[in-house]
CSV table of C-alpha atoms and ligand atoms in Angstrom, one decimal:
chain,number,residue,atom,x,y,z
V,1,MET,CA,34.5,-24.2,13.3
V,2,LYS,CA,33.7,-20.4,13.7
V,3,ILE,CA,30.1,-19.4,13.3
V,4,ALA,CA,27.9,-16.9,13.0
V,5,VAL,CA,23.9,-17.1,13.8
V,6,VAL,CA,21.6,-14.4,12.4
V,7,GLY,CA,18.6,-14.0,14.6
V,8,THR,CA,18.2,-14.9,18.2
V,9,GLY,CA,14.7,-16.2,18.4
V,10,TYR,CA,13.7,-20.0,19.0
V,11,VAL,CA,15.2,-21.3,16.1
V,12,GLY,CA,18.2,-18.9,15.7
V,13,LEU,CA,19.2,-19.1,19.7
V,14,VAL,CA,19.0,-22.7,19.9
V,15,THR,CA,20.8,-23.8,17.3
V,16,GLY,CA,23.6,-21.2,18.1
V,17,VAL,CA,23.7,-22.4,21.9
V,18,SER,CA,23.7,-26.4,20.2
V,19,LEU,CA,26.4,-25.6,17.9
V,20,SER,CA,28.3,-24.4,20.7
V,21,GLU,CA,27.7,-27.1,22.6
V,22,ILE,CA,29.5,-29.4,20.3
V,23,GLY,CA,32.9,-27.4,20.7
V,24,HIS,CA,32.1,-24.8,18.3
V,25,ASN,CA,32.8,-21.1,18.2
V,26,VAL,CA,29.4,-19.4,17.7
V,27,THR,CA,28.4,-15.7,17.3
V,28,CYS,CA,24.6,-14.8,17.9
V,29,ILE,CA,23.7,-11.9,16.9
V,30,ASP,CA,20.3,-9.9,16.9
V,31,ILE,CA,19.5,-6.1,16.5
V,32,ASP,CA,17.8,-5.8,19.9
V,33,LEU,CA,20.7,-4.6,22.1
V,34,ALA,CA,18.8,-5.2,25.6
V,35,LYS,CA,18.3,-8.8,24.5
V,36,VAL,CA,22.0,-9.1,23.5
V,37,ASN,CA,23.0,-7.5,26.5
V,38,LYS,CA,21.0,-9.8,28.8
V,39,MET,CA,21.8,-13.1,27.0
V,40,LYS,CA,25.6,-11.9,27.2
V,41,LYS,CA,25.0,-12.5,31.1
V,42,GLY,CA,23.5,-16.1,30.3
V,43,VAL,CA,19.9,-14.6,30.4
V,44,SER,CA,17.6,-16.7,27.8
V,45,PRO,CA,14.5,-14.4,26.2
V,46,ILE,CA,12.8,-17.3,26.1
V,47,TYR,CA,11.6,-20.3,28.6
V,48,GLU,CA,12.9,-23.6,27.2
V,49,PRO,CA,13.7,-26.5,29.3
V,50,GLY,CA,18.0,-26.9,29.8
V,51,LEU,CA,18.8,-23.8,27.3
V,52,SER,CA,20.1,-21.3,30.1
V,53,GLU,CA,22.1,-24.1,31.6
V,54,LEU,CA,23.9,-24.7,28.4
V,55,MET,CA,24.0,-20.7,27.6
V,56,LEU,CA,25.9,-20.1,30.7
V,57,SER,CA,28.5,-23.1,30.8
V,58,ASN,CA,29.2,-22.4,27.0
V,59,ILE,CA,29.4,-19.0,27.5
V,60,GLU,CA,31.8,-19.4,30.3
V,61,GLN,CA,34.0,-21.6,28.4
V,62,LYS,CA,34.5,-18.8,26.0
V,63,ARG,CA,32.4,-20.6,22.8
V,64,LEU,CA,29.2,-18.6,22.4
V,65,PHE,CA,29.0,-15.0,22.1
V,66,PHE,CA,26.1,-12.2,21.5
V,67,THR,CA,26.6,-9.0,19.6
V,68,THR,CA,24.4,-6.8,17.3
V,69,ASP,CA,27.2,-5.9,15.5
V,70,HIS,CA,27.1,-7.9,12.2
V,71,LYS,CA,30.0,-6.8,10.9
V,72,GLU,CA,32.3,-7.5,13.3
V,73,ALA,CA,30.8,-11.7,13.7
V,74,PHE,CA,31.0,-11.9,9.6
V,75,LYS,CA,34.5,-10.7,9.0
V,76,ASP,CA,36.2,-13.6,9.6
V,77,THR,CA,33.6,-16.4,9.5
V,78,GLU,CA,33.3,-19.5,7.7
V,79,VAL,CA,29.7,-20.2,8.2
V,80,ILE,CA,26.9,-18.0,8.6
V,81,TYR,CA,23.1,-19.4,9.6
V,82,ILE,CA,20.0,-17.4,8.9
V,83,ALA,CA,17.5,-17.5,11.5
V,84,VAL,CA,15.4,-14.6,11.2
V,85,GLY,CA,11.4,-14.6,11.2
V,86,THR,CA,9.7,-15.5,8.3
V,87,PRO,CA,6.4,-14.0,10.0
V,88,GLU,CA,2.9,-13.9,7.9
V,89,ASN,CA,1.9,-11.4,5.4
V,90,ALA,CA,-2.0,-10.7,5.6
V,91,ASN,CA,-2.4,-13.2,2.7
V,92,GLY,CA,-0.9,-15.6,4.4
V,93,SER,CA,2.7,-15.6,2.5
V,94,ALA,CA,5.8,-15.8,4.1
V,95,ASN,CA,7.8,-12.4,4.5
V,96,LEU,CA,11.0,-12.3,3.8
V,97,LYS,CA,12.3,-9.1,4.3
V,98,TYR,CA,14.0,-10.1,7.3
V,99,VAL,CA,15.9,-12.8,5.4
V,100,GLU,CA,16.7,-10.8,2.0
V,101,GLN,CA,17.9,-7.7,4.4
V,102,VAL,CA,20.7,-10.2,6.2
V,103,ALA,CA,21.1,-11.8,2.7
V,104,ILE,CA,22.3,-8.1,1.8
V,105,ASP,CA,24.5,-7.8,5.3
V,106,ILE,CA,26.3,-10.9,4.0
V,107,ALA,CA,27.2,-9.8,0.9
V,108,SER,CA,28.5,-6.5,2.2
V,109,ASN,CA,30.5,-8.1,4.7
V,110,VAL,CA,32.1,-11.0,3.8
V,111,TYR,CA,35.9,-11.2,3.5
V,112,ARG,CA,36.5,-14.9,2.8
V,113,ASP,CA,34.5,-17.7,0.8
V,114,THR,CA,31.5,-18.5,3.1
V,115,VAL,CA,28.9,-20.7,3.2
V,116,VAL,CA,25.4,-19.6,3.9
V,117,VAL,CA,22.9,-22.0,5.9
V,118,THR,CA,19.1,-21.1,5.5
V,119,LYS,CA,17.5,-22.2,8.8
V,120,SER,CA,14.7,-19.9,8.3
V,121,THR,CA,11.3,-21.3,7.0
V,122,VAL,CA,11.4,-20.0,3.6
V,123,PRO,CA,9.1,-20.6,0.4
V,124,VAL,CA,10.7,-23.1,-2.2
V,125,GLY,CA,12.8,-21.0,-4.5
V,126,THR,CA,13.7,-18.4,-1.6
V,127,ASN,CA,17.0,-20.2,-1.2
V,128,HIS,CA,18.1,-19.7,-4.8
V,129,ASN,CA,17.2,-16.0,-4.6
V,130,ILE,CA,19.3,-15.1,-1.5
V,131,GLN,CA,21.7,-16.9,-3.5
V,132,ARG,CA,21.2,-14.1,-6.1
V,133,ILE,CA,21.1,-11.5,-3.7
V,134,ILE,CA,24.2,-12.0,-2.2
V,135,GLU,CA,26.0,-12.8,-5.5
V,136,LYS,CA,24.6,-8.8,-7.0
V,137,ASN,CA,25.6,-7.0,-3.8
V,138,LEU,CA,29.3,-8.8,-2.7
V,139,ILE,CA,31.5,-6.1,-2.2
V,140,ASN,CA,34.6,-8.4,-1.9
V,141,LYS,CA,35.6,-10.9,-4.6
V,142,VAL,CA,34.4,-14.4,-2.4
V,143,LYS,CA,32.6,-17.4,-2.9
V,144,VAL,CA,29.5,-17.8,-1.1
V,145,ASP,CA,27.1,-20.9,-1.5
V,146,VAL,CA,23.5,-20.9,0.0
V,147,ILE,CA,22.2,-24.4,1.6
V,148,SER,CA,18.8,-24.9,3.2
V,149,ASN,CA,19.0,-26.8,6.3
V,150,PRO,CA,15.3,-26.1,7.7
V,151,GLU,CA,14.8,-26.7,11.6
V,152,PHE,CA,12.6,-29.2,13.0
V,153,LEU,CA,12.9,-28.7,16.6
V,154,LYS,CA,9.7,-28.7,19.2
V,155,GLU,CA,9.4,-25.7,21.6
V,156,GLY,CA,9.2,-27.2,24.8
V,157,SER,CA,12.1,-29.8,24.1
V,158,ALA,CA,14.1,-27.9,21.5
V,159,ILE,CA,17.2,-28.5,22.9
V,160,TYR,CA,16.6,-32.6,23.4
V,161,ASP,CA,15.6,-32.4,20.2
V,162,SER,CA,18.9,-30.6,18.8
V,163,PHE,CA,21.2,-34.0,20.3
V,164,ASN,CA,17.8,-36.5,19.4
V,165,GLY,CA,16.3,-35.3,15.7
V,166,ASP,CA,15.2,-37.9,13.6
V,167,ARG,CA,17.2,-36.3,10.8
V,168,ILE,CA,19.3,-33.2,10.0
V,169,VAL,CA,17.8,-32.1,6.3
V,170,ILE,CA,20.9,-30.4,4.1
V,171,GLY,CA,19.5,-29.0,0.6
V,172,SER,CA,22.3,-27.9,-1.7
V,173,GLU,CA,24.1,-27.8,-5.0
V,174,ASN,CA,27.4,-27.7,-3.8
V,175,ASP,CA,29.1,-31.1,-2.6
V,176,GLU,CA,31.8,-29.4,-0.9
V,177,ALA,CA,29.6,-27.0,1.3
V,178,ALA,CA,26.9,-29.6,2.2
V,179,ASP,CA,30.0,-31.5,3.5
V,180,LYS,CA,31.1,-28.7,5.6
V,181,LEU,CA,27.5,-28.6,7.1
V,182,GLU,CA,27.5,-32.2,7.6
V,183,GLU,CA,31.1,-32.0,9.5
V,184,ILE,CA,30.1,-29.4,11.7
V,185,ASN,CA,26.8,-31.2,12.6
V,186,LYS,CA,28.5,-34.9,13.0
V,187,PRO,CA,28.9,-34.2,16.5
V,188,PHE,CA,25.0,-34.2,17.0
V,189,GLY,CA,25.0,-38.1,16.0
V,190,VAL,CA,21.9,-37.1,14.1
V,191,PRO,CA,21.4,-39.0,10.6
V,192,VAL,CA,21.8,-36.2,7.8
V,193,TYR,CA,19.7,-36.7,4.5
V,194,ARG,CA,21.1,-34.7,1.5
V,195,THR,CA,18.7,-33.2,-1.3
V,196,ASP,CA,18.8,-30.5,-3.8
V,197,ILE,CA,17.5,-26.9,-2.4
V,198,LYS,CA,13.8,-26.9,-3.3
V,199,SER,CA,13.2,-30.2,-2.2
V,200,ALA,CA,14.7,-29.4,1.2
V,201,GLU,CA,12.6,-26.2,1.2
V,202,MET,CA,9.5,-28.2,0.4
V,203,ILE,CA,10.3,-31.1,3.3
V,204,LYS,CA,10.1,-28.4,6.0
V,205,TYR,CA,6.4,-27.3,4.8
V,206,ALA,CA,5.2,-30.7,3.7
V,207,SER,CA,6.2,-31.8,7.8
V,208,ASN,CA,4.3,-29.6,9.4
V,209,ALA,CA,1.8,-29.6,6.8
V,210,PHE,CA,1.4,-33.1,7.3
V,211,LEU,CA,1.6,-33.0,11.2
V,212,ALA,CA,-0.8,-30.5,11.1
V,213,THR,CA,-3.0,-32.8,9.1
V,214,LYS,CA,-2.7,-35.6,11.5
V,215,ILE,CA,-3.9,-33.4,14.2
V,216,SER,CA,-6.9,-31.9,12.0
V,217,PHE,CA,-7.8,-35.6,11.5
V,218,ILE,CA,-8.1,-36.7,15.1
V,219,ASN,CA,-9.6,-33.8,16.2
V,220,GLU,CA,-12.7,-34.6,13.3
V,221,ILE,CA,-12.6,-38.5,14.6
V,222,SER,CA,-12.9,-37.1,17.7
V,223,ASN,CA,-16.1,-35.0,17.1
V,224,ILE,CA,-17.5,-37.7,15.7
V,225,CYS,CA,-16.5,-40.2,18.6
V,226,GLU,CA,-18.4,-37.6,20.9
V,227,LEU,CA,-21.7,-38.0,18.5
V,228,LEU,CA,-21.1,-41.7,18.3
V,229,GLY,CA,-20.6,-42.2,21.8
V,230,ALA,CA,-16.9,-43.9,21.0
V,231,ASN,CA,-13.5,-43.0,23.0
V,232,VAL,CA,-10.9,-40.9,20.5
V,233,GLU,CA,-8.2,-42.2,22.8
V,234,GLU,CA,-8.8,-45.7,22.2
V,235,VAL,CA,-9.2,-45.1,18.6
V,236,ALA,CA,-5.7,-43.4,18.5
V,237,ILE,CA,-4.4,-46.1,20.5
V,238,GLY,CA,-5.7,-48.4,18.0
V,239,MET,CA,-4.7,-46.9,15.1
V,240,GLY,CA,-1.3,-45.9,16.1
V,241,LEU,CA,-0.6,-49.7,16.6
V,242,ASP,CA,-0.5,-49.7,13.1
V,243,GLN,CA,3.1,-48.9,11.9
V,244,ARG,CA,2.5,-47.3,8.7
V,245,ILE,CA,0.3,-44.6,11.0
V,246,GLY,CA,2.4,-43.8,14.1
V,247,ASN,CA,1.4,-43.0,17.3
V,248,GLN,CA,2.2,-39.7,17.4
V,249,PHE,CA,0.3,-36.4,16.8
V,250,LEU,CA,-3.1,-37.9,17.1
V,251,LYS,CA,-3.8,-36.4,20.1
V,252,ALA,CA,-7.4,-34.5,19.9
V,253,GLY,CA,-7.5,-31.5,21.7
V,254,ILE,CA,-8.4,-27.6,20.7
V,255,GLY,CA,-6.5,-27.7,17.7
V,256,TYR,CA,-2.7,-26.5,17.2
V,257,GLY,CA,-1.4,-23.4,17.8
V,258,GLY,CA,2.3,-22.0,18.4
V,259,SER,CA,4.4,-20.1,15.9
V,260,CYS,CA,4.8,-22.9,13.3
V,261,PHE,CA,2.0,-24.9,12.4
V,262,PRO,CA,-0.7,-22.1,11.5
V,263,LYS,CA,2.0,-19.7,9.9
V,264,ASP,CA,3.3,-22.4,7.6
V,265,THR,CA,0.0,-24.4,6.7
V,266,LYS,CA,-1.1,-21.2,5.0
V,267,ALA,CA,2.2,-20.1,3.5
V,268,LEU,CA,2.1,-23.8,1.7
V,269,ILE,CA,-1.5,-23.1,0.3
V,270,GLN,CA,0.2,-19.8,-1.0
V,271,ILE,CA,3.3,-21.3,-2.2
V,272,ALA,CA,0.8,-23.9,-4.1
V,273,GLY,CA,-1.5,-21.2,-5.1
V,274,ASN,CA,1.8,-19.1,-7.1
V,275,VAL,CA,1.8,-22.7,-9.1
V,276,ASP,CA,-2.1,-22.7,-10.1
V,277,TYR,CA,-2.5,-25.6,-7.5
V,278,ASP,CA,-5.4,-25.6,-5.1
V,279,PHE,CA,-4.1,-27.4,-2.0
V,280,GLN,CA,-8.2,-28.3,-1.0
V,281,LEU,CA,-6.5,-30.5,1.6
V,282,LEU,CA,-4.4,-28.5,3.8
V,283,LYS,CA,-7.5,-25.6,3.6
V,284,GLY,CA,-9.6,-28.2,5.5
V,285,VAL,CA,-6.9,-28.5,7.5
V,286,VAL,CA,-6.7,-25.2,8.1
V,287,ASN,CA,-10.5,-24.7,8.4
V,288,VAL,CA,-10.8,-27.7,10.9
V,289,ASN,CA,-8.3,-26.3,13.6
V,290,ARG,CA,-10.0,-23.1,13.2
V,291,LYS,CA,-13.3,-24.4,14.1
V,292,GLN,CA,-11.7,-26.7,17.1
V,293,GLN,CA,-10.7,-24.1,19.0
V,294,LYS,CA,-14.1,-22.9,19.9
V,295,ILE,CA,-15.0,-26.3,20.6
V,296,LEU,CA,-14.8,-25.8,24.4
V,297,LEU,CA,-16.9,-22.7,24.2
V,298,ASN,CA,-19.7,-24.5,22.6
V,299,LYS,CA,-19.7,-27.1,25.4
V,300,LEU,CA,-19.5,-24.3,28.2
V,301,GLU,CA,-22.4,-22.4,26.3
V,302,GLU,CA,-24.6,-25.4,26.3
V,303,ARG,CA,-24.2,-26.0,30.0
V,304,ILE,CA,-24.3,-22.0,30.7
V,305,PRO,CA,-26.8,-20.6,28.0
V,306,SER,CA,-26.2,-16.9,29.8
V,307,LEU,CA,-22.1,-16.5,30.6
V,308,LYS,CA,-22.7,-12.9,32.1
V,309,GLY,CA,-21.1,-12.3,35.3
V,310,LYS,CA,-20.6,-15.9,35.6
V,311,LYS,CA,-16.5,-16.6,36.5
V,312,ILE,CA,-15.0,-18.8,34.3
V,313,ALA,CA,-11.6,-20.6,35.5
V,314,ILE,CA,-9.0,-20.9,32.1
V,315,LEU,CA,-6.1,-23.5,33.3
V,316,GLY,CA,-3.4,-22.8,30.7
V,317,LEU,CA,-2.3,-19.8,28.3
V,318,ALA,CA,0.5,-21.0,26.2
V,319,PHE,CA,0.1,-22.9,22.9
V,320,LYS,CA,1.2,-25.9,24.8
V,321,PRO,CA,3.4,-27.2,27.8
V,322,ASN,CA,6.8,-26.3,28.7
V,323,THR,CA,6.9,-23.3,26.7
V,324,ASP,CA,5.9,-19.5,27.6
V,325,ASP,CA,5.2,-18.7,23.9
V,326,MET,CA,1.5,-17.6,23.4
V,327,ARG,CA,1.4,-17.2,19.4
V,328,GLU,CA,-1.4,-18.7,18.3
V,329,ALA,CA,-2.7,-20.0,21.1
V,330,ALA,CA,-6.5,-21.3,21.6
V,331,SER,CA,-6.3,-19.0,24.9
V,332,ILE,CA,-6.2,-15.8,22.4
V,333,VAL,CA,-9.5,-17.0,20.7
V,334,ILE,CA,-11.7,-18.4,23.9
V,335,SER,CA,-10.8,-15.7,26.3
V,336,LYS,CA,-11.8,-13.0,23.9
V,337,GLU,CA,-15.1,-15.0,23.4
V,338,LEU,CA,-15.8,-15.3,27.4
V,339,ILE,CA,-14.7,-11.5,27.7
V,340,LYS,CA,-17.4,-10.5,24.6
V,341,SER,CA,-19.8,-12.8,26.5
V,342,GLY,CA,-19.7,-11.2,29.8
V,343,ALA,CA,-17.8,-13.5,31.9
V,344,ARG,CA,-15.3,-12.8,34.4
V,345,VAL,CA,-12.3,-14.4,33.2
V,346,ILE,CA,-9.7,-15.7,35.8
V,347,ALA,CA,-6.8,-17.1,34.1
V,348,TYR,CA,-3.9,-19.4,35.4
V,349,ASP,CA,-0.7,-20.9,33.9
V,350,PRO,CA,3.0,-22.2,35.3
V,351,ILE,CA,5.1,-20.0,33.5
V,352,SER,CA,3.2,-18.0,30.2
V,353,MET,CA,1.0,-15.7,32.6
V,354,GLU,CA,3.7,-12.6,31.8
V,355,ASN,CA,3.7,-13.1,28.4
V,356,ALA,CA,-0.3,-13.1,28.2
V,357,LYS,CA,-0.8,-10.3,30.0
V,358,SER,CA,0.4,-8.1,26.8
V,359,ILE,CA,-1.7,-10.3,24.5
V,360,LEU,CA,-4.8,-11.0,26.2
V,361,ASP,CA,-8.0,-8.8,26.7
V,362,GLU,CA,-6.9,-6.3,29.3
V,363,LYS,CA,-10.2,-7.8,31.4
V,364,VAL,CA,-8.5,-10.9,31.9
V,365,GLU,CA,-7.5,-11.3,35.7
V,366,TYR,CA,-4.7,-13.7,36.4
V,367,ALA,CA,-4.2,-15.7,39.6
V,368,SER,CA,-1.3,-16.8,41.6
V,369,SER,CA,-2.3,-20.4,42.0
V,370,ILE,CA,-4.3,-23.0,40.7
V,371,GLU,CA,-6.6,-22.9,43.5
V,372,ASP,CA,-7.0,-18.9,43.8
V,373,ALA,CA,-8.0,-19.5,39.9
V,374,ILE,CA,-10.7,-22.3,40.3
V,375,ALA,CA,-12.2,-20.6,43.9
V,376,GLU,CA,-15.8,-20.3,43.3
V,377,SER,CA,-15.6,-20.2,39.5
V,378,ASP,CA,-19.1,-21.4,37.6
V,379,ALA,CA,-16.6,-23.3,35.3
V,380,THR,CA,-13.1,-24.1,34.5
V,381,LEU,CA,-11.3,-24.5,31.6
V,382,ILE,CA,-8.5,-26.4,30.6
V,383,LEU,CA,-6.5,-25.3,27.7
V,384,THR,CA,-2.8,-26.4,28.0
V,385,GLU,CA,-1.7,-29.8,29.1
V,386,TRP,CA,0.8,-28.7,32.1
V,387,ASP,CA,2.0,-31.3,34.7
V,388,GLU,CA,1.0,-29.0,37.3
V,389,ILE,CA,-2.2,-28.5,35.5
V,390,LYS,CA,-3.0,-32.8,34.9
V,391,HIS,CA,-1.7,-33.7,39.0
V,392,ILE,CA,-4.1,-31.4,40.2
V,393,ASP,CA,-5.5,-32.1,43.4
V,394,LEU,CA,-9.7,-33.0,42.3
V,395,ASP,CA,-11.1,-32.5,46.1
V,396,LEU,CA,-10.0,-28.7,45.3
V,397,PHE,CA,-13.3,-28.8,43.3
V,398,LYS,CA,-15.3,-29.9,46.3
V,399,SER,CA,-16.3,-27.0,47.8
V,400,MET,CA,-18.2,-25.9,45.2
V,401,GLU,CA,-21.3,-25.6,44.6
V,402,TYR,CA,-21.4,-27.0,41.4
V,403,PRO,CA,-18.1,-28.4,39.8
V,404,LEU,CA,-17.6,-28.2,36.6
V,405,ILE,CA,-14.8,-28.5,34.0
V,406,ILE,CA,-14.4,-28.8,30.1
V,407,ASP,CA,-11.2,-30.3,29.6
V,408,GLY,CA,-9.9,-29.4,25.9
V,409,ARG,CA,-6.5,-31.0,26.8
V,410,ASN,CA,-8.5,-34.5,28.1
V,411,CYS,CA,-5.8,-34.3,31.1
V,412,PHE,CA,-7.7,-36.9,33.7
V,413,ASP,CA,-8.8,-40.4,33.4
V,414,ILE,CA,-12.7,-40.6,32.4
V,415,ASN,CA,-12.5,-43.7,35.4
V,416,LYS,CA,-11.5,-41.7,37.8
V,417,MET,CA,-13.6,-39.0,36.9
V,418,LYS,CA,-17.0,-40.8,37.7
V,419,ASN,CA,-16.1,-40.8,41.0
V,420,SER,CA,-14.9,-37.6,41.8
V,421,GLY,CA,-18.2,-35.2,41.9
V,422,ILE,CA,-17.3,-33.2,38.9
V,423,GLU,CA,-19.1,-32.7,35.8
V,424,TYR,CA,-16.2,-33.7,33.6
V,425,HIS,CA,-16.5,-32.7,29.6
V,426,SER,CA,-13.4,-33.4,27.5
V,427,VAL,CA,-12.6,-33.7,23.9
V,428,GLY,CA,-13.9,-37.0,22.0
V,429,ARG,CA,-14.7,-39.4,25.3
V,430,PRO,CA,-17.8,-39.7,26.7
V,431,SER,CA,-19.0,-36.8,29.3
V,432,VAL,CA,-19.2,-37.8,33.0
V,433,VAL,CA,-22.8,-35.8,34.2
V,434,SER,CA,-22.9,-34.9,37.8
V,435,THR,CA,-26.1,-36.1,39.6
V,436,ASN,CA,-25.6,-32.8,41.5
V,437,GLU,CA,-28.6,-31.0,41.5
V,438,LYS,CA,-27.4,-27.7,41.8
V,439,ALA,CA,-26.6,-28.4,37.8
V,440,TYR,CA,-27.1,-25.7,35.7
V,441,VAL,CA,-29.9,-25.3,33.0
Z,501,UDX,C1,5.8,-28.0,15.4
Z,501,UDX,C2,6.7,-29.1,14.6
Z,501,UDX,O1,6.5,-30.1,15.6
Z,501,UDX,C3,8.6,-28.7,15.0
Z,501,UDX,O2,8.7,-29.9,14.0
Z,501,UDX,C4,8.6,-27.8,13.6
Z,501,UDX,O3,10.1,-27.1,13.7
Z,501,UDX,C5,7.9,-26.4,14.4
Z,501,UDX,O4,6.6,-26.7,14.6
Z,501,UDX,P1,6.2,-26.8,17.8
Z,501,UDX,O5,4.6,-25.9,17.1
Z,501,UDX,O6,6.6,-26.0,18.7
Z,501,UDX,O7,6.8,-27.3,16.7
Z,501,UDX,O8,5.2,-27.6,18.8
Z,501,UDX,P2,4.4,-29.2,18.8
Z,501,UDX,O9,4.7,-29.9,19.6
Z,501,UDX,O10,4.8,-30.1,17.1
Z,501,UDX,O11,2.9,-28.8,18.8
Z,501,UDX,C6,2.3,-27.6,17.8
Z,501,UDX,C7,0.6,-27.7,18.5
Z,501,UDX,O12,0.3,-29.2,18.2
Z,501,UDX,C8,0.4,-27.6,19.9
Z,501,UDX,O13,-0.3,-26.2,19.7
Z,501,UDX,C9,0.3,-29.2,20.3
Z,501,UDX,O14,-0.7,-29.0,21.3
Z,501,UDX,C10,-0.6,-29.3,18.8
Z,501,UDX,N1,-1.1,-30.8,19.2
Z,501,UDX,C11,0.2,-31.4,18.6
Z,501,UDX,C12,-2.0,-31.1,18.9
Z,501,UDX,O15,-3.0,-30.8,19.1
Z,501,UDX,N2,-2.2,-32.8,19.3
Z,501,UDX,C13,-0.5,-33.8,18.7
Z,501,UDX,O16,-1.2,-34.9,19.0
Z,501,UDX,C14,0.3,-33.0,18.9
């Protein structure tokens, strides 16, 4: 099948590459010429395990193409995917200007009956609006059917998720168009759930909001565990054994970040507000997340009340491991607050330091290894649970006058820490307090 994908962000690029991998002829379109030229050579603009390899092999097999010229790409294509961004407006609602522009571009450049598939996360009702915009602006007498096909991939495992997803949701008002999309996706071997367009649009927001709720819920439980001396990890295991609850997304930490949960939770509050519905529960989820991001700072300030001139190491900057994505990463808020308090911040991340440099405060310094970052530090904060950080040699801390780790991702076993000589505070678990007489305060 000849397919065009508009937008080469995470969703668009992974979709395009995965569709080419299962045998379709795919052209990915982006307005950024420099990015397109790189992608033509198989260079991925994002760090995503397995993506570059698949890009290269499908480019070589002449199934995957990149262009800035949507006119050319749309001309004789049967299916066009919309995968452009829907960034957050100042009031939390989704900005649809890019999606609407693609709808106009499609209307002005299709010469045959076409199925338009919306992958971008769009508020309920948007696909009907896209259909109207296209029909209003069509320059040729062709039939265009718009389908909602929300994306559920996770960064860091996006390629794996494409081939091992739990479901593909197809929201359509036209059976023939839905059949076509189901046929396209057949080789993925992922179960398909067909529904109407509005329900499909809502499935995406409701799923993300529910997962975010799980995270804020376990984070609140973790804070109570700390006060009562319980261990949130044990609690999460015990809860997760109940199949109605499930064991996923119950990892307490410093809150959710990334390109989806923060944006989509706020957008759903807006969507509900637009029909005069006050989504109180979700507002709570968002507030809890905001609070949770700062929880490590409170713990640090309890131990070192004046941070002025102190050297604080940050291990992990990306919003989660296996990605270089810094969007809504807790490291942004935390490093800013540390600098504001007069601390010297030395950061290390295996992959995202280049991205971080343009996002974090210019006073943040970067180390080329964990060892360099923590050397002579007054405290180490762990913000991302990269494997490299989880497997850190704890003996590295031994040379310090007073080793102190505040771990926002529960990277280490509490019992192991008890014999390490390191003062260790994590999330929702009892602290390991050192008997070292050089302790602060
Ligand atoms: C998410 C959804 O999982 C995916 O289905 C959707 O398409 C896009 O948004 P992503 O943002 O890539 O994916 O990452 P995810 O693994 O869901 O993690 C999101 C954030 O939640 C991260 O900051 C992560 O650290 C945090 N998280 C996740 C927790 O704090 N605890 C958990 O148990 C799980």
